[in-house]
Each structure stands twice: as C-alpha cells, then as structure tokens.
CSV table of N, CA, C and O in Angstrom, one decimal:
chain,number,residue,atom,x,y,z
A,1,UNK,N,0.8,-1.2,0.0
A,1,UNK,CA,0.0,0.0,0.0
A,1,UNK,C,0.9,1.2,0.0
A,1,UNK,O,1.8,1.4,0.8
A,2,UNK,N,0.6,2.2,-0.9
A,2,UNK,CA,1.4,3.4,-1.0
A,2,UNK,C,0.9,4.3,0.1
A,2,UNK,O,-0.3,4.3,0.5
A,3,UNK,N,1.8,5.1,0.7
A,3,UNK,CA,1.5,6.1,1.7
A,3,UNK,C,1.6,7.5,1.1
A,3,UNK,O,2.5,7.8,0.4
A,4,UNK,N,0.6,8.3,1.5
A,4,UNK,CA,0.6,9.7,1.1
A,4,UNK,C,0.4,10.7,2.2
A,4,UNK,O,-0.1,10.2,3.3
A,5,UNK,N,0.6,11.9,2.0
A,5,UNK,CA,0.3,13.0,3.0
A,5,UNK,C,-0.7,13.9,2.3
A,5,UNK,O,-0.5,14.4,1.2
A,6,UNK,N,-1.8,14.2,3.0
A,6,UNK,CA,-2.8,15.1,2.5
A,6,UNK,C,-2.7,16.4,3.3
A,6,UNK,O,-2.8,16.4,4.5
A,7,UNK,N,-2.6,17.5,2.6
A,7,UNK,CA,-2.5,18.8,3.2
A,7,UNK,C,-3.8,19.6,2.9
A,7,UNK,O,-4.2,19.6,1.7
A,8,UNK,N,-4.4,20.2,3.9
A,8,UNK,CA,-5.6,21.0,3.6
A,8,UNK,C,-5.2,22.5,4.1
A,8,UNK,O,-4.9,22.7,5.2
A,9,UNK,N,-5.4,23.4,3.1
A,9,UNK,CA,-5.1,24.8,3.4
A,9,UNK,C,-6.4,25.6,3.2
A,9,UNK,O,-6.8,25.7,2.0
A,10,UNK,N,-7.1,26.0,4.3
A,10,UNK,CA,-8.3,26.7,4.2
A,10,UNK,C,-7.9,28.2,4.4
A,10,UNK,O,-7.6,28.6,5.5
A,11,UNK,N,-8.0,29.0,3.4
A,11,UNK,CA,-7.6,30.4,3.4
A,11,UNK,C,-8.8,31.3,3.4
A,11,UNK,O,-9.9,30.9,3.5
A,12,UNK,N,-8.5,32.6,3.2
A,12,UNK,CA,-9.6,33.6,3.2
A,12,UNK,C,-10.5,33.4,1.9
A,12,UNK,O,-11.7,33.6,2.0
A,13,UNK,N,-9.9,33.1,0.8
A,13,UNK,CA,-10.7,33.1,-0.4
A,13,UNK,C,-11.1,31.7,-0.9
A,13,UNK,O,-12.0,31.5,-1.7
A,14,UNK,N,-10.4,30.6,-0.4
A,14,UNK,CA,-10.7,29.3,-0.9
A,14,UNK,C,-9.9,28.2,-0.1
A,14,UNK,O,-9.2,28.5,0.9
A,15,UNK,N,-10.1,27.0,-0.6
A,15,UNK,CA,-9.5,25.8,0.0
A,15,UNK,C,-8.6,25.1,-1.0
A,15,UNK,O,-9.1,24.9,-2.2
A,16,UNK,N,-7.4,24.7,-0.6
A,16,UNK,CA,-6.5,24.0,-1.5
A,16,UNK,C,-6.2,22.7,-0.8
A,16,UNK,O,-5.9,22.6,0.4
A,17,UNK,N,-6.3,21.5,-1.5
A,17,UNK,CA,-5.8,20.2,-1.0
A,17,UNK,C,-4.6,19.8,-1.8
A,17,UNK,O,-4.7,19.9,-3.1
A,18,UNK,N,-3.6,19.4,-1.2
A,18,UNK,CA,-2.4,18.9,-1.8
A,18,UNK,C,-2.1,17.5,-1.4
A,18,UNK,O,-2.2,17.2,-0.2
A,19,UNK,N,-1.8,16.6,-2.3
A,19,UNK,CA,-1.5,15.2,-2.0
A,19,UNK,C,0.0,15.0,-2.4
A,19,UNK,O,0.4,15.2,-3.5
A,20,UNK,N,0.8,14.6,-1.4
A,20,UNK,CA,2.2,14.4,-1.5
A,20,UNK,C,2.5,12.9,-1.4
A,20,UNK,O,1.9,12.2,-0.6
A,21,UNK,N,3.5,12.5,-2.2
A,21,UNK,CA,4.0,11.1,-2.0
A,21,UNK,C,5.1,11.1,-0.9
A,21,UNK,O,5.3,12.1,-0.2
A,22,UNK,N,5.7,9.9,-0.6
A,22,UNK,CA,6.6,9.8,0.5
A,22,UNK,C,7.9,10.7,0.3
A,22,UNK,O,8.6,10.9,1.2
A,23,UNK,N,8.1,11.1,-1.0
A,23,UNK,CA,9.3,11.9,-1.3
A,23,UNK,C,8.9,13.4,-1.3
A,23,UNK,O,9.7,14.2,-1.8
A,24,UNK,N,7.7,13.7,-0.8
A,24,UNK,CA,7.2,15.1,-0.8
A,24,UNK,C,7.0,15.7,-2.2
A,24,UNK,O,7.1,16.9,-2.4
A,25,UNK,N,6.8,14.8,-3.2
A,25,UNK,CA,6.4,15.3,-4.6
A,25,UNK,C,4.9,15.4,-4.6
A,25,UNK,O,4.2,14.5,-4.2
A,26,UNK,N,4.4,16.6,-5.1
A,26,UNK,CA,3.0,16.8,-5.2
A,26,UNK,C,2.4,15.9,-6.3
A,26,UNK,O,2.8,15.9,-7.5
A,27,UNK,N,1.5,15.0,-5.9
A,27,UNK,CA,0.8,14.1,-6.8
A,27,UNK,C,-0.5,14.6,-7.3
A,27,UNK,O,-0.9,14.3,-8.4
A,28,UNK,N,-1.1,15.5,-6.6
A,28,UNK,CA,-2.4,16.1,-7.0
A,28,UNK,C,-2.6,17.4,-6.2
A,28,UNK,O,-2.2,17.5,-5.0
A,29,UNK,N,-3.2,18.4,-6.9
A,29,UNK,CA,-3.5,19.7,-6.3
A,29,UNK,C,-4.9,20.0,-6.7
A,29,UNK,O,-5.2,20.0,-7.9
A,30,UNK,N,-5.8,20.4,-5.8
A,30,UNK,CA,-7.2,20.8,-6.1
A,30,UNK,C,-7.5,22.1,-5.3
A,30,UNK,O,-7.1,22.2,-4.2
A,31,UNK,N,-8.2,23.0,-5.9
A,31,UNK,CA,-8.6,24.3,-5.3
A,31,UNK,C,-10.1,24.6,-5.6
A,31,UNK,O,-10.5,24.3,-6.7
A,32,UNK,N,-10.7,25.2,-4.7
A,32,UNK,CA,-12.1,25.7,-4.9
A,32,UNK,C,-12.3,27.0,-4.0
A,32,UNK,O,-11.7,27.1,-2.9
A,33,UNK,N,-13.0,27.9,-4.6
A,33,UNK,CA,-13.3,29.2,-3.8
A,33,UNK,C,-14.4,29.0,-2.8
A,33,UNK,O,-15.2,28.1,-2.9
A,34,UNK,N,-14.3,29.8,-1.7
A,34,UNK,CA,-15.3,29.8,-0.7
A,34,UNK,C,-16.1,31.1,-0.8
A,34,UNK,O,-15.6,32.1,-1.1
A,35,UNK,N,-17.4,31.0,-0.4
A,35,UNK,CA,-18.2,32.2,-0.3
A,35,UNK,C,-17.8,32.9,1.0
A,35,UNK,O,-17.5,32.3,2.0
A,36,UNK,N,-17.7,34.2,0.9
A,36,UNK,CA,-17.3,35.0,2.0
A,36,UNK,C,-18.5,35.7,2.6
A,36,UNK,O,-19.3,36.2,1.9
A,37,UNK,N,-18.5,35.8,3.9
A,37,UNK,CA,-19.5,36.5,4.7
A,37,UNK,C,-18.9,37.7,5.4
A,37,UNK,O,-17.8,37.5,6.1
A,38,UNK,N,-19.4,38.9,5.3
A,38,UNK,CA,-18.9,40.1,5.9
A,38,UNK,C,-19.8,40.6,7.0
A,38,UNK,O,-20.6,41.4,6.7
A,39,UNK,N,-19.7,40.1,8.2
A,39,UNK,CA,-20.6,40.6,9.2
A,39,UNK,C,-20.4,42.0,9.7
A,39,UNK,O,-21.3,42.7,10.2
A,40,UNK,N,-19.1,42.4,9.6
A,40,UNK,CA,-18.7,43.8,9.9
A,40,UNK,C,-17.6,44.3,9.0
A,40,UNK,O,-17.0,43.4,8.4
A,41,UNK,N,-17.4,45.5,8.9
A,41,UNK,CA,-16.3,46.0,8.0
A,41,UNK,C,-15.0,45.4,8.5
A,41,UNK,O,-14.8,45.3,9.7
A,42,UNK,N,-14.2,44.9,7.6
A,42,UNK,CA,-12.9,44.3,7.8
A,42,UNK,C,-13.0,42.8,8.3
A,42,UNK,O,-11.9,42.2,8.5
A,43,UNK,N,-14.2,42.3,8.6
A,43,UNK,CA,-14.3,41.0,9.1
A,43,UNK,C,-14.7,40.1,8.0
A,43,UNK,O,-15.5,40.4,7.1
A,44,UNK,N,-14.2,38.8,8.0
A,44,UNK,CA,-14.5,37.8,7.0
A,44,UNK,C,-14.8,36.5,7.7
A,44,UNK,O,-14.0,36.1,8.5
A,45,UNK,N,-15.9,35.9,7.4
A,45,UNK,CA,-16.3,34.6,8.0
A,45,UNK,C,-16.7,33.7,6.8
A,45,UNK,O,-17.0,34.1,5.7
A,46,UNK,N,-16.7,32.4,7.2
A,46,UNK,CA,-17.1,31.3,6.3
A,46,UNK,C,-18.1,30.4,6.9
A,46,UNK,O,-18.1,30.3,8.2
A,47,UNK,N,-19.0,29.9,6.1
A,47,UNK,CA,-20.0,28.9,6.6
A,47,UNK,C,-19.2,27.6,6.9
A,47,UNK,O,-18.7,27.0,5.9
A,48,UNK,N,-19.1,27.1,8.1
A,48,UNK,CA,-18.4,25.8,8.4
A,48,UNK,C,-18.9,24.6,7.6
A,48,UNK,O,-18.2,23.7,7.2
A,49,UNK,N,-20.2,24.6,7.3
A,49,UNK,CA,-20.8,23.5,6.6
A,49,UNK,C,-20.3,23.5,5.1
A,49,UNK,O,-20.0,22.5,4.5
A,50,UNK,N,-20.3,24.7,4.6
A,50,UNK,CA,-19.8,24.9,3.2
A,50,UNK,C,-18.3,24.5,3.1
A,50,UNK,O,-17.9,23.8,2.2
A,51,UNK,N,-17.5,24.9,4.1
A,51,UNK,CA,-16.1,24.5,4.2
A,51,UNK,C,-15.9,23.0,4.2
A,51,UNK,O,-15.1,22.4,3.4
A,52,UNK,N,-16.7,22.3,5.0
A,52,UNK,CA,-16.6,20.8,5.0
A,52,UNK,C,-17.0,20.2,3.7
A,52,UNK,O,-16.4,19.2,3.2
A,53,UNK,N,-18.1,20.7,3.1
A,53,UNK,CA,-18.6,20.2,1.8
A,53,UNK,C,-17.5,20.4,0.7
A,53,UNK,O,-17.3,19.5,-0.1
A,54,UNK,N,-16.8,21.5,0.7
A,54,UNK,CA,-15.8,21.8,-0.3
A,54,UNK,C,-14.6,20.9,-0.1
A,54,UNK,O,-14.0,20.4,-1.0
A,55,UNK,N,-14.2,20.7,1.2
A,55,UNK,CA,-13.1,19.7,1.5
A,55,UNK,C,-13.4,18.3,1.0
A,55,UNK,O,-12.6,17.7,0.4
A,56,UNK,N,-14.7,17.9,1.3
A,56,UNK,CA,-15.1,16.5,0.8
A,56,UNK,C,-15.0,16.5,-0.7
A,56,UNK,O,-14.6,15.5,-1.3
A,57,UNK,N,-15.5,17.5,-1.4
A,57,UNK,CA,-15.5,17.6,-2.9
A,57,UNK,C,-14.1,17.5,-3.4
A,57,UNK,O,-13.8,16.7,-4.3
A,58,UNK,N,-13.2,18.2,-2.9
A,58,UNK,CA,-11.8,18.2,-3.3
A,58,UNK,C,-11.1,16.8,-3.0
A,58,UNK,O,-10.4,16.3,-3.8
A,59,UNK,N,-11.4,16.3,-1.9
A,59,UNK,CA,-10.9,15.0,-1.5
A,59,UNK,C,-11.4,13.9,-2.5
A,59,UNK,O,-10.6,13.1,-3.0
A,60,UNK,N,-12.6,14.0,-2.9
A,60,UNK,CA,-13.1,13.0,-3.8
A,60,UNK,C,-12.5,13.2,-5.2
A,60,UNK,O,-12.2,12.2,-5.9
A,61,UNK,N,-12.2,14.4,-5.6
A,61,UNK,CA,-11.5,14.7,-6.9
A,61,UNK,C,-10.1,14.1,-6.8
A,61,UNK,O,-9.7,13.5,-7.8
A,62,UNK,N,-9.5,14.2,-5.7
A,62,UNK,CA,-8.1,13.7,-5.6
A,62,UNK,C,-8.1,12.2,-5.6
A,62,UNK,O,-7.3,11.6,-6.4
A,63,UNK,N,-8.9,11.5,-4.9
A,63,UNK,CA,-8.9,10.1,-4.8
A,63,UNK,C,-9.4,9.4,-6.1
A,63,UNK,O,-9.1,8.2,-6.4
A,64,UNK,N,-10.2,10.1,-6.9
A,64,UNK,CA,-10.8,9.5,-8.1
A,64,UNK,C,-10.0,9.9,-9.3
A,64,UNK,O,-10.4,9.6,-10.4
A,65,UNK,N,-8.8,10.5,-9.2
A,65,UNK,CA,-7.9,10.8,-10.3
A,65,UNK,C,-7.2,9.6,-10.8
A,65,UNK,O,-6.8,8.8,-10.1
C-alpha cells in the first residue's frame, strides 16, 4: 500500500488540497473558492458546513484521479 500525505489549506478566499507522496512530490492539487460572509467591516467569515462540503468535494476529486 502506498502512503501519502494530505494537506488542507483553508484560506480567506478558498480551500486547497495537496497530495504528496513519501518523497514530498505533489501528486495532486485541487482548489475551490469559498463564499465569504462580511458581518462587519474588515471581518470575513465562512460557513463551516460549506467549508466541510468543499473539502469533501476536493478529497473525492483527488482520490478519483
């Protein structure tokens, strides 16, 4: 069985998933934007359910490649 490292970067504008092999070579990279919520000036929030849905979506894209 091959071993991989999955990295999840949830930033202000989107989510990136990176899949590395044991030599830290990027085997797959997926990105999707997040909707931003502005409750006050200079504040940015995200819907946690949307964040989890987007992570699942990207994970499925990576494993089905």
